[in-house]
């Protein structure tokens, strides 16, 4: 079955204009939340929006890997790092590597985010993209993304992000232009709920939702979903000593099956979900 699925996916990636790049498999925590993480109010699950780098933080790293649909020959790896460069701004790097021995996709993203007001954050990133096919050589290009976040209410965050707004091409194909709009209801230190819409030109709107429950400061339980097609995510995270964290997540696809994912992260920040000021950097 795997030998049949993989060529079909690669064929779609090669010939569908809106899918020059195969789907990016998010880190384990984001995957389990249905990828509805654009308005996530801190960096404890990595950077999912450049504007998050304007939130209070110090220094952090994350490495995540997934086995898409259980296909062992399909690699999916993500590495992130971020650091503050002042009281109101920060920089980050996000590297993604995915594909098979015959077809590889790589993305390197340099990010910057800044706090522009008491409750408003703006960020941008520059992306370098590369596709390599064994029989056809490789292609390279660059594009950019812009993201924003705002604390609309004491318990509500909103966010928006647009990627590749100028419809940059990779070889002869147009890279997808994506608009994401999300919101987060941070009910308490124990529970938050996420909602998001994602629109890619020439494709239906995708709706996403996720929820995270922290029964203790050391444990996080997550669940999420998205449509087109309908998928369900679930997972858990464990906070260890000295800022080390381990996240496990998976997503179930009704046709292709389960994608398991695992991540390890470290940060100097003491996240406790303070609704007014974000992470505790004391």
Short mmCIF file of N, CA and C in Angstrom, two decimals, residues 52 86 108 130 147:
data_model
loop_
_atom_site.label_atom_id
_atom_site.label_comp_id
_atom_site.label_asym_id
_atom_site.label_seq_id
_atom_site.Cartn_x
_atom_site.Cartn_y
_atom_site.Cartn_z
N UNK A 52 5.13 36.31 17.00
CA UNK A 52 5.36 35.76 18.33
C UNK A 52 6.73 36.12 18.89
N UNK A 86 16.42 42.33 22.44
CA UNK A 86 15.99 43.54 23.12
C UNK A 86 14.72 43.23 23.89
N UNK A 108 14.50 27.19 4.40
CA UNK A 108 15.20 27.87 5.48
C UNK A 108 14.56 29.25 5.65
N UNK A 130 14.15 25.25 -1.78
CA UNK A 130 14.88 24.43 -2.74
C UNK A 130 14.14 23.12 -2.96
N UNK A 147 3.41 38.45 9.46
CA UNK A 147 2.45 38.01 10.46
C UNK A 147 2.20 39.08 11.51
#
